[in-house]
Amino acid sequence: MPLHQGPHPSPSERRLALNPFYGEANPVGGMTEAPPHHRLPDGPLPPMSAYQLVHDELMLDGNSRLNLATFVTTWMEPQAGVLMAECRDKNMIDKDEYPRTAELERRCVAMLADLWNAPDPTTAVGCSTTGSSEACMLAGLALKRRWAKRNADRYPGSARPNLVMGVNVQVCWEKFCNFWEVEARLVPMEGDRFHLDAESAAALCDENTIGVVAVLGSTFDGSYEPVAEICAALDALQERTGLDIPVHVDGASGAMVAPFLDEDLVWDFRLPRVSSINTSGHKYGLVYPGVGWALWRSPDELPEELVFRVNYLGGDMPTFALNFSRPGAQVVAQYYTFLRLGREGYRAVQQTARDVARGLAERIEAMGDFRLLTHGNELPVFAFTTTPDVTAYNVFDVSRRMREQGWLVPAYTFPAHREDLSVLRVVCRNGFSADLADLFARDLHQLLPELRRQSGPFTNDTEAATSFHH
């Protein structure tokens, strides 16, 4: 045997499948075989080993703070995180067992009703949801049930309900129409109009229209739809035809921005035609996902048959959410944030986000290669595309190359009738600071010379490009 050479290890000992430091006691015991990925392992792992395996794999995810695609909150104060950890085992639906959590939900509804100028915030009804998608489903169901009651002599026999909205709505509205058999009447984009307008909305309404959805903050470009103008057009329609079409405001993002930064903008329950509003607490409500809110002007707008009174675990509990069991942590975090910031705090946070968006948009426009579609002066969100003289690269190249620097910037093509327009979009949220905006602008600026030297776009296959607009 050669000097210093020990016995040959067996194949199972030749290399460790896991870092030996992951073990709790014996640093090499049980570390020669990694657990399976697609079936339950035969036996348990020490908690630190299981944690480290999952933790290491998740490192390959993108950094959420650098994700400029998502509207979802990616930063909260440590105190909020502690409260959420304390409440993650509380089932939100068990209102009889967790009465204080239920009370905080009720207070949040009252605060939002007051914020959105409900005629009587004490009688406005609402609930928390897992996000705006569930809230939109509930609002759509209420619209359909109210319409069906008014048209009981025709429905379901000869009448098919329809819902009018812009083609830019979030996909949850298309799901609603599909799930609940409602015709989706989508107003396409035209020219430089990228969302619903009042004239087009009224033109598509008829006796089978359950409502019009107006979006306060389009995910495509951050712009507000003209809610007051839409309501005025529907008022005029009612005067001409007698059709009384309610409006739902999808305020997933804008309903937590406009009350603080655009106080003179009339879009909420001050408009009598607005029957319901939803928002995402986990977007500009500044709470980690997932929590949304659905509110109705008064109990009259929410059909009683949608409210279930359940004798659950010994308590009588009214509920009208689609989901049942879910943690109370996000609702508690929402109340904490309302309490922590108040109106002035929210105003400061949202103003900072808008200032960052405007400043970054101006810097990108000044680079000369890009044209702004929006400027971040409504939602703190802006969309931009390349100028006509840029032929060496396209927005999909920019998105791909910025990802190499850690930035997640969505590039996508607009829907009908503007499929010819491909854009990049930047969402500025709390936590995306002016310093981070400076780094983003610097990385984009440094990338441009290399992009300009390309012989042409890396890909024109929009199907292979990023297309998210959540």
CSV table of C-alpha atoms in Angstrom, one decimal, residues 61-446:
chain,number,residue,atom,x,y,z
A,61,ASP,CA,-35.2,32.6,-6.8
A,62,GLY,CA,-34.8,36.2,-7.9
A,63,ASN,CA,-34.4,38.9,-5.2
A,64,SER,CA,-38.0,40.1,-4.6
A,65,ARG,CA,-36.8,43.6,-3.8
A,66,LEU,CA,-35.3,43.9,-7.3
A,67,ASN,CA,-38.5,42.5,-8.9
A,68,LEU,CA,-39.9,45.5,-10.8
A,69,ALA,CA,-42.6,43.4,-12.3
A,70,THR,CA,-44.7,42.7,-9.3
A,71,PHE,CA,-47.1,45.1,-7.6
A,72,VAL,CA,-47.0,42.9,-4.4
A,73,THR,CA,-45.4,44.3,-1.3
A,74,THR,CA,-41.8,43.0,-0.8
A,75,TRP,CA,-40.8,44.8,2.4
A,76,MET,CA,-42.4,45.4,5.8
A,77,GLU,CA,-41.1,46.5,9.1
A,78,PRO,CA,-39.8,43.7,11.4
A,79,GLN,CA,-42.6,44.4,13.9
A,80,ALA,CA,-45.1,43.5,11.3
A,81,GLY,CA,-43.3,40.3,10.6
A,82,VAL,CA,-43.4,39.4,14.3
A,83,LEU,CA,-47.1,40.1,14.5
A,84,MET,CA,-47.7,37.9,11.4
A,85,ALA,CA,-45.6,35.1,12.9
A,86,GLU,CA,-47.8,35.3,16.1
A,87,CYS,CA,-51.0,35.0,14.1
A,88,ARG,CA,-50.1,32.6,11.3
A,89,ASP,CA,-51.7,29.7,13.2
A,90,LYS,CA,-55.0,31.5,13.6
A,91,ASN,CA,-57.7,30.5,11.1
A,92,MET,CA,-59.3,33.7,9.9
A,93,ILE,CA,-62.6,31.9,9.4
A,94,ASP,CA,-62.9,30.9,13.1
A,95,LYS,CA,-64.3,34.2,14.2
A,96,ASP,CA,-65.9,32.7,17.3
A,97,GLU,CA,-62.5,31.3,18.5
A,98,TYR,CA,-60.5,34.4,17.5
A,99,PRO,CA,-62.8,37.3,18.2
A,100,ARG,CA,-60.1,39.9,18.4
A,101,THR,CA,-58.8,39.0,14.9
A,102,ALA,CA,-62.3,39.2,13.6
A,103,GLU,CA,-62.7,42.6,15.2
A,104,LEU,CA,-59.5,43.9,13.5
A,105,GLU,CA,-60.9,42.7,10.2
A,106,ARG,CA,-64.2,44.6,10.9
A,107,ARG,CA,-62.2,47.8,11.8
A,108,CYS,CA,-60.2,47.5,8.6
A,109,VAL,CA,-63.5,47.4,6.6
A,110,ALA,CA,-64.8,50.5,8.5
A,111,MET,CA,-61.5,52.3,7.8
A,112,LEU,CA,-61.6,51.6,4.1
A,113,ALA,CA,-65.3,52.6,3.9
A,114,ASP,CA,-64.4,55.9,5.5
A,115,LEU,CA,-61.3,56.3,3.2
A,116,TRP,CA,-63.5,55.6,0.1
A,117,ASN,CA,-66.2,58.0,1.2
A,118,ALA,CA,-69.0,55.6,1.7
A,119,PRO,CA,-72.3,57.4,2.5
A,120,ASP,CA,-72.4,55.7,5.9
A,121,PRO,CA,-69.2,53.9,6.8
A,122,THR,CA,-70.9,52.2,9.7
A,123,THR,CA,-73.3,50.4,7.4
A,124,ALA,CA,-71.0,49.7,4.4
A,125,VAL,CA,-70.3,46.0,4.2
A,126,GLY,CA,-67.1,44.2,3.2
A,127,CYS,CA,-64.7,41.5,4.0
A,128,SER,CA,-61.1,40.5,3.7
A,129,THR,CA,-60.1,38.1,0.9
A,130,THR,CA,-56.9,36.3,-0.2
A,131,GLY,CA,-56.3,39.0,-2.7
A,132,SER,CA,-58.0,41.2,-5.3
A,133,SER,CA,-58.8,38.1,-7.5
A,134,GLU,CA,-61.2,36.7,-4.9
A,135,ALA,CA,-62.5,40.2,-4.2
A,136,CYS,CA,-63.3,40.7,-7.9
A,137,MET,CA,-65.1,37.3,-8.0
A,138,LEU,CA,-67.3,38.4,-5.1
A,139,ALA,CA,-68.1,41.8,-6.6
A,140,GLY,CA,-68.9,40.2,-9.9
A,141,LEU,CA,-71.2,37.6,-8.3
A,142,ALA,CA,-73.0,40.4,-6.5
A,143,LEU,CA,-73.5,42.2,-9.8
A,144,LYS,CA,-74.8,39.1,-11.5
A,145,ARG,CA,-77.2,38.2,-8.7
A,146,ARG,CA,-78.6,41.7,-8.6
A,147,TRP,CA,-79.1,41.7,-12.3
A,148,ALA,CA,-80.7,38.2,-12.3
A,149,LYS,CA,-83.2,39.3,-9.6
A,150,ARG,CA,-84.2,42.3,-11.7
A,151,ASN,CA,-84.5,40.1,-14.8
A,152,ALA,CA,-86.1,37.0,-13.2
A,153,ASP,CA,-88.7,36.8,-16.0
A,154,ARG,CA,-85.9,36.5,-18.7
A,155,TYR,CA,-83.0,34.7,-16.9
A,156,PRO,CA,-81.8,32.1,-17.3
A,157,GLY,CA,-84.2,31.3,-20.2
A,158,SER,CA,-83.4,33.9,-23.0
A,159,ALA,CA,-81.0,36.4,-21.4
A,160,ARG,CA,-77.3,36.0,-21.1
A,161,PRO,CA,-75.6,38.4,-18.7
A,162,ASN,CA,-72.6,40.4,-19.9
A,163,LEU,CA,-69.9,42.5,-18.2
A,164,VAL,CA,-68.3,45.5,-19.9
A,165,MET,CA,-64.6,46.3,-19.3
A,166,GLY,CA,-61.4,47.3,-21.0
A,167,VAL,CA,-59.2,44.6,-22.6
A,168,ASN,CA,-56.5,45.7,-20.1
A,169,VAL,CA,-58.3,44.3,-17.1
A,170,GLN,CA,-56.5,41.8,-14.9
A,171,VAL,CA,-57.0,38.2,-15.9
A,172,CYS,CA,-59.2,37.5,-12.8
A,173,TRP,CA,-62.1,39.2,-14.6
A,174,GLU,CA,-61.8,36.9,-17.6
A,175,LYS,CA,-61.8,34.0,-15.1
A,176,PHE,CA,-64.9,35.4,-13.5
A,177,CYS,CA,-66.7,35.5,-16.8
A,178,ASN,CA,-65.6,32.0,-17.6
A,179,PHE,CA,-66.4,30.5,-14.3
A,180,TRP,CA,-69.8,32.1,-13.8
A,181,GLU,CA,-70.9,32.1,-17.5
A,182,VAL,CA,-70.9,35.8,-18.1
A,183,GLU,CA,-70.1,37.3,-21.5
A,184,ALA,CA,-67.0,39.4,-21.3
A,185,ARG,CA,-67.4,42.5,-23.5
A,186,LEU,CA,-63.9,43.8,-23.8
A,187,VAL,CA,-63.2,47.3,-25.2
A,188,PRO,CA,-59.9,47.1,-27.2
A,189,MET,CA,-57.1,49.6,-27.1
A,190,GLU,CA,-57.0,52.2,-29.9
A,191,GLY,CA,-54.0,54.4,-30.8
A,192,ASP,CA,-52.7,56.0,-27.6
A,193,ARG,CA,-55.7,55.0,-25.6
A,194,PHE,CA,-54.6,52.0,-23.5
A,195,HIS,CA,-57.7,51.6,-21.3
A,196,LEU,CA,-61.5,51.9,-21.1
A,197,ASP,CA,-63.1,55.2,-22.0
A,198,ALA,CA,-66.6,56.4,-21.1
A,199,GLU,CA,-68.1,56.4,-24.6
A,200,SER,CA,-67.0,52.9,-25.5
A,201,ALA,CA,-68.2,51.6,-22.1
A,202,ALA,CA,-71.7,53.0,-22.6
A,203,ALA,CA,-71.9,51.8,-26.2
A,204,LEU,CA,-71.5,48.2,-25.2
A,205,CYS,CA,-74.1,48.2,-22.4
A,206,ASP,CA,-77.6,46.7,-23.0
A,207,GLU,CA,-80.4,45.2,-20.9
A,208,ASN,CA,-78.2,42.2,-20.1
A,209,THR,CA,-75.3,44.2,-18.8
A,210,ILE,CA,-74.7,43.3,-15.1
A,211,GLY,CA,-72.2,46.1,-14.7
A,212,VAL,CA,-69.1,48.0,-15.9
A,213,VAL,CA,-65.7,47.4,-14.4
A,214,ALA,CA,-63.5,50.6,-14.2
A,215,VAL,CA,-59.9,50.0,-13.3
A,216,LEU,CA,-58.1,52.5,-11.0
A,217,GLY,CA,-54.6,51.8,-12.1
A,218,SER,CA,-54.1,49.6,-15.2
A,219,THR,CA,-51.5,46.9,-14.8
A,220,PHE,CA,-50.3,47.5,-18.3
A,221,ASP,CA,-49.1,51.1,-17.8
A,222,GLY,CA,-50.2,52.4,-14.4
A,223,SER,CA,-52.9,54.7,-15.7
A,224,TYR,CA,-56.2,55.5,-14.1
A,225,GLU,CA,-59.4,54.8,-16.0
A,226,PRO,CA,-61.8,57.8,-16.0
A,227,VAL,CA,-64.3,56.5,-13.4
A,228,ALA,CA,-66.3,59.7,-13.1
A,229,GLU,CA,-66.6,60.0,-16.9
A,230,ILE,CA,-67.8,56.4,-17.2
A,231,CYS,CA,-70.4,57.0,-14.5
A,232,ALA,CA,-71.6,60.2,-16.2
A,233,ALA,CA,-71.9,58.3,-19.5
A,234,LEU,CA,-74.0,55.6,-17.8
A,235,ASP,CA,-76.1,58.3,-16.2
A,236,ALA,CA,-76.8,59.7,-19.6
A,237,LEU,CA,-77.5,56.2,-20.9
A,238,GLN,CA,-80.1,55.7,-18.1
A,239,GLU,CA,-81.8,59.0,-19.0
A,240,ARG,CA,-82.1,57.8,-22.6
A,241,THR,CA,-83.0,54.2,-22.2
A,242,GLY,CA,-83.9,53.5,-18.5
A,243,LEU,CA,-81.0,51.1,-18.2
A,244,ASP,CA,-79.4,51.4,-14.7
A,245,ILE,CA,-75.9,49.9,-15.0
A,246,PRO,CA,-73.8,49.8,-11.8
A,247,VAL,CA,-70.1,50.3,-11.7
A,248,HIS,CA,-67.5,48.3,-9.9
A,249,VAL,CA,-64.1,49.9,-9.3
A,250,ASP,CA,-61.2,47.5,-9.5
A,251,GLY,CA,-58.9,49.5,-7.3
A,252,ALA,CA,-56.4,46.7,-6.8
A,253,SER,CA,-53.6,49.3,-6.6
A,254,GLY,CA,-55.0,52.8,-7.2
A,255,ALA,CA,-57.6,52.6,-4.3
A,256,MET,CA,-54.6,52.7,-1.9
A,257,VAL,CA,-52.9,55.5,-3.8
A,258,ALA,CA,-55.5,58.0,-5.0
A,259,PRO,CA,-57.1,58.7,-1.6
A,260,PHE,CA,-53.7,60.0,-0.4
A,261,LEU,CA,-52.2,61.6,-3.5
A,262,ASP,CA,-55.1,62.5,-5.7
A,263,GLU,CA,-57.7,63.7,-3.2
A,264,ASP,CA,-59.6,65.9,-5.7
A,265,LEU,CA,-60.0,62.9,-8.0
A,266,VAL,CA,-63.6,61.6,-7.7
A,267,TRP,CA,-63.7,57.9,-8.3
A,268,ASP,CA,-65.1,56.2,-5.2
A,269,PHE,CA,-68.4,56.0,-3.3
A,270,ARG,CA,-68.9,59.7,-3.8
A,271,LEU,CA,-70.2,58.6,-7.2
A,272,PRO,CA,-73.7,57.1,-6.6
A,273,ARG,CA,-73.3,54.7,-9.5
A,274,VAL,CA,-70.2,53.0,-7.8
A,275,SER,CA,-71.7,50.0,-6.0
A,276,SER,CA,-68.5,48.2,-5.0
A,277,ILE,CA,-64.8,48.6,-4.8
A,278,ASN,CA,-61.9,46.2,-4.3
A,279,THR,CA,-58.3,46.6,-3.4
A,280,SER,CA,-55.2,44.5,-2.7
A,281,GLY,CA,-53.9,45.0,0.8
A,282,HIS,CA,-50.8,43.3,-0.4
A,283,LYS,CA,-50.0,45.8,-3.1
A,284,TYR,CA,-50.1,49.5,-2.2
A,285,GLY,CA,-51.9,48.6,1.0
A,286,LEU,CA,-48.3,47.7,2.0
A,287,VAL,CA,-48.9,44.2,3.4
A,288,TYR,CA,-47.1,41.0,2.5
A,289,PRO,CA,-49.3,38.7,0.3
A,290,GLY,CA,-52.0,37.7,0.4
A,291,VAL,CA,-54.8,39.9,1.5
A,292,GLY,CA,-57.5,41.8,-0.4
A,293,TRP,CA,-60.6,43.7,0.4
A,294,ALA,CA,-64.1,43.9,-1.1
A,295,LEU,CA,-66.5,46.6,0.0
A,296,TRP,CA,-70.1,47.5,-1.0
A,297,ARG,CA,-71.7,50.9,-0.7
A,298,SER,CA,-74.4,49.5,1.5
A,299,PRO,CA,-76.1,46.1,2.4
A,300,ASP,CA,-78.5,46.7,-0.5
A,301,GLU,CA,-75.6,46.1,-3.0
A,302,LEU,CA,-74.7,42.7,-1.6
A,303,PRO,CA,-77.6,40.2,-2.1
A,304,GLU,CA,-78.5,38.4,1.1
A,305,GLU,CA,-78.5,35.0,-0.6
A,306,LEU,CA,-74.7,35.4,-1.0
A,307,VAL,CA,-74.2,35.7,2.7
A,308,PHE,CA,-74.0,32.3,4.5
A,309,ARG,CA,-74.7,32.1,8.2
A,310,VAL,CA,-72.8,29.1,9.4
A,311,ASN,CA,-73.0,27.4,12.8
A,312,TYR,CA,-69.3,26.7,12.9
A,313,LEU,CA,-67.6,25.4,16.0
A,314,GLY,CA,-70.3,26.6,18.2
A,315,GLY,CA,-70.7,30.1,16.8
A,316,ASP,CA,-73.1,31.8,14.3
A,317,MET,CA,-70.9,33.3,11.7
A,318,PRO,CA,-71.9,35.2,8.6
A,319,THR,CA,-69.5,34.7,5.7
A,320,PHE,CA,-69.5,35.7,2.0
A,321,ALA,CA,-65.9,35.0,1.0
A,322,LEU,CA,-65.2,32.3,-1.5
A,323,ASN,CA,-62.3,30.8,0.5
A,324,PHE,CA,-62.7,29.3,3.9
A,325,SER,CA,-59.7,28.5,6.0
A,326,ARG,CA,-56.7,30.9,5.7
A,327,PRO,CA,-54.4,32.6,8.2
A,328,GLY,CA,-55.3,35.7,10.0
A,329,ALA,CA,-51.7,37.0,9.8
A,330,GLN,CA,-52.3,39.3,6.8
A,331,VAL,CA,-55.4,40.9,8.2
A,332,VAL,CA,-53.6,41.6,11.4
A,333,ALA,CA,-50.7,43.1,9.4
A,334,GLN,CA,-53.1,45.3,7.5
A,335,TYR,CA,-54.5,46.7,10.7
A,336,TYR,CA,-51.0,47.2,12.1
A,337,THR,CA,-50.1,49.1,8.9
A,338,PHE,CA,-53.3,51.3,9.1
A,339,LEU,CA,-52.5,52.0,12.8
A,340,ARG,CA,-48.8,52.5,12.2
A,341,LEU,CA,-49.0,55.0,9.3
A,342,GLY,CA,-52.4,56.7,9.3
A,343,ARG,CA,-53.3,59.0,6.5
A,344,GLU,CA,-50.2,61.1,6.7
A,345,GLY,CA,-47.9,58.1,6.8
A,346,TYR,CA,-49.6,56.5,3.8
A,347,ARG,CA,-49.4,59.8,2.0
A,348,ALA,CA,-45.6,60.1,2.6
A,349,VAL,CA,-45.0,56.5,1.5
A,350,GLN,CA,-47.0,56.7,-1.7
A,351,GLN,CA,-45.6,60.2,-2.5
A,352,THR,CA,-42.1,58.8,-2.2
A,353,ALA,CA,-43.0,55.9,-4.5
A,354,ARG,CA,-44.5,58.3,-7.1
A,355,ASP,CA,-41.5,60.7,-6.8
A,356,VAL,CA,-39.1,57.7,-7.4
A,357,ALA,CA,-41.2,56.6,-10.4
A,358,ARG,CA,-41.3,60.0,-12.0
A,359,GLY,CA,-37.6,60.6,-11.5
A,360,LEU,CA,-36.6,57.3,-12.9
A,361,ALA,CA,-38.9,57.7,-15.9
A,362,GLU,CA,-37.3,61.0,-16.7
A,363,ARG,CA,-33.8,59.6,-16.5
A,364,ILE,CA,-34.8,56.7,-18.8
A,365,GLU,CA,-36.3,59.1,-21.3
A,366,ALA,CA,-33.2,61.2,-21.2
A,367,MET,CA,-31.1,58.3,-22.4
A,368,GLY,CA,-32.5,58.8,-25.8
A,369,ASP,CA,-33.3,55.3,-26.8
A,370,PHE,CA,-36.7,55.1,-25.1
A,371,ARG,CA,-40.1,56.6,-25.4
A,372,LEU,CA,-42.4,56.8,-22.3
A,373,LEU,CA,-46.0,55.7,-22.6
A,374,THR,CA,-46.7,56.8,-19.0
A,375,HIS,CA,-44.7,58.8,-16.5
A,376,GLY,CA,-45.6,57.4,-13.1
A,377,ASN,CA,-47.8,60.3,-12.2
A,378,GLU,CA,-50.9,58.2,-11.4
A,379,LEU,CA,-49.8,54.8,-10.0
A,380,PRO,CA,-46.1,54.9,-9.2
A,381,VAL,CA,-45.7,52.8,-12.4
A,382,PHE,CA,-44.5,53.6,-15.9
A,383,ALA,CA,-44.3,51.8,-19.2
A,384,PHE,CA,-41.8,52.6,-22.0
A,385,THR,CA,-40.7,51.3,-25.3
A,386,THR,CA,-37.8,51.8,-27.7
A,387,THR,CA,-37.9,54.8,-30.1
A,388,PRO,CA,-38.5,54.1,-33.8
A,389,ASP,CA,-34.9,54.6,-34.7
A,390,VAL,CA,-33.7,51.8,-32.4
A,391,THR,CA,-33.3,48.8,-34.6
A,392,ALA,CA,-30.4,46.9,-33.0
A,393,TYR,CA,-32.4,45.6,-30.0
A,394,ASN,CA,-35.9,45.5,-28.6
A,395,VAL,CA,-37.6,45.6,-25.2
A,396,PHE,CA,-37.2,41.8,-24.8
A,397,ASP,CA,-33.4,42.2,-25.2
A,398,VAL,CA,-33.4,44.9,-22.5
A,399,SER,CA,-35.5,42.7,-20.1
A,400,ARG,CA,-33.2,39.7,-20.7
A,401,ARG,CA,-30.0,41.7,-20.2
A,402,MET,CA,-31.2,43.5,-17.1
A,403,ARG,CA,-32.0,40.2,-15.5
A,404,GLU,CA,-28.3,39.4,-15.7
A,405,GLN,CA,-27.8,42.3,-13.3
A,406,GLY,CA,-30.5,40.9,-11.0
A,407,TRP,CA,-33.3,43.2,-12.1
A,408,LEU,CA,-36.6,41.6,-13.1
A,409,VAL,CA,-38.3,43.9,-15.6
A,410,PRO,CA,-41.2,42.6,-17.5
A,411,ALA,CA,-41.4,43.0,-21.3
A,412,TYR,CA,-44.7,42.2,-23.0
A,413,THR,CA,-46.9,43.0,-26.0
A,414,PHE,CA,-50.1,44.9,-25.6
A,415,PRO,CA,-53.5,43.3,-26.4
A,416,ALA,CA,-55.9,44.0,-29.2
A,417,HIS,CA,-55.8,46.3,-31.1
A,418,ARG,CA,-52.2,47.2,-30.1
A,419,GLU,CA,-50.4,43.9,-30.5
A,420,ASP,CA,-47.8,45.9,-32.5
A,421,LEU,CA,-46.7,47.7,-29.3
A,422,SER,CA,-44.1,46.0,-27.0
A,423,VAL,CA,-43.1,47.7,-23.8
A,424,LEU,CA,-41.2,47.4,-20.5
A,425,ARG,CA,-42.8,48.3,-17.3
A,426,VAL,CA,-41.4,49.4,-14.0
A,427,VAL,CA,-43.4,49.2,-10.7
A,428,CYS,CA,-42.0,51.4,-7.9
A,429,ARG,CA,-43.1,50.2,-4.5
A,430,ASN,CA,-42.3,51.0,-0.9
A,431,GLY,CA,-38.7,49.6,-0.5
A,432,PHE,CA,-37.6,50.5,-4.0
A,433,SER,CA,-35.7,53.6,-2.8
A,434,ALA,CA,-34.1,56.4,-4.7
A,435,ASP,CA,-30.7,54.7,-4.2
A,436,LEU,CA,-32.0,51.5,-5.9
A,437,ALA,CA,-33.5,53.6,-8.7
A,438,ASP,CA,-30.1,55.2,-9.2
A,439,LEU,CA,-28.5,51.7,-9.5
A,440,PHE,CA,-31.2,50.6,-11.9
A,441,ALA,CA,-30.6,53.7,-14.1
A,442,ARG,CA,-26.9,53.2,-14.0
A,443,ASP,CA,-27.1,49.5,-15.0
A,444,LEU,CA,-29.5,50.3,-17.9
A,445,HIS,CA,-27.2,53.1,-19.1
A,446,GLN,CA,-24.1,50.9,-19.0
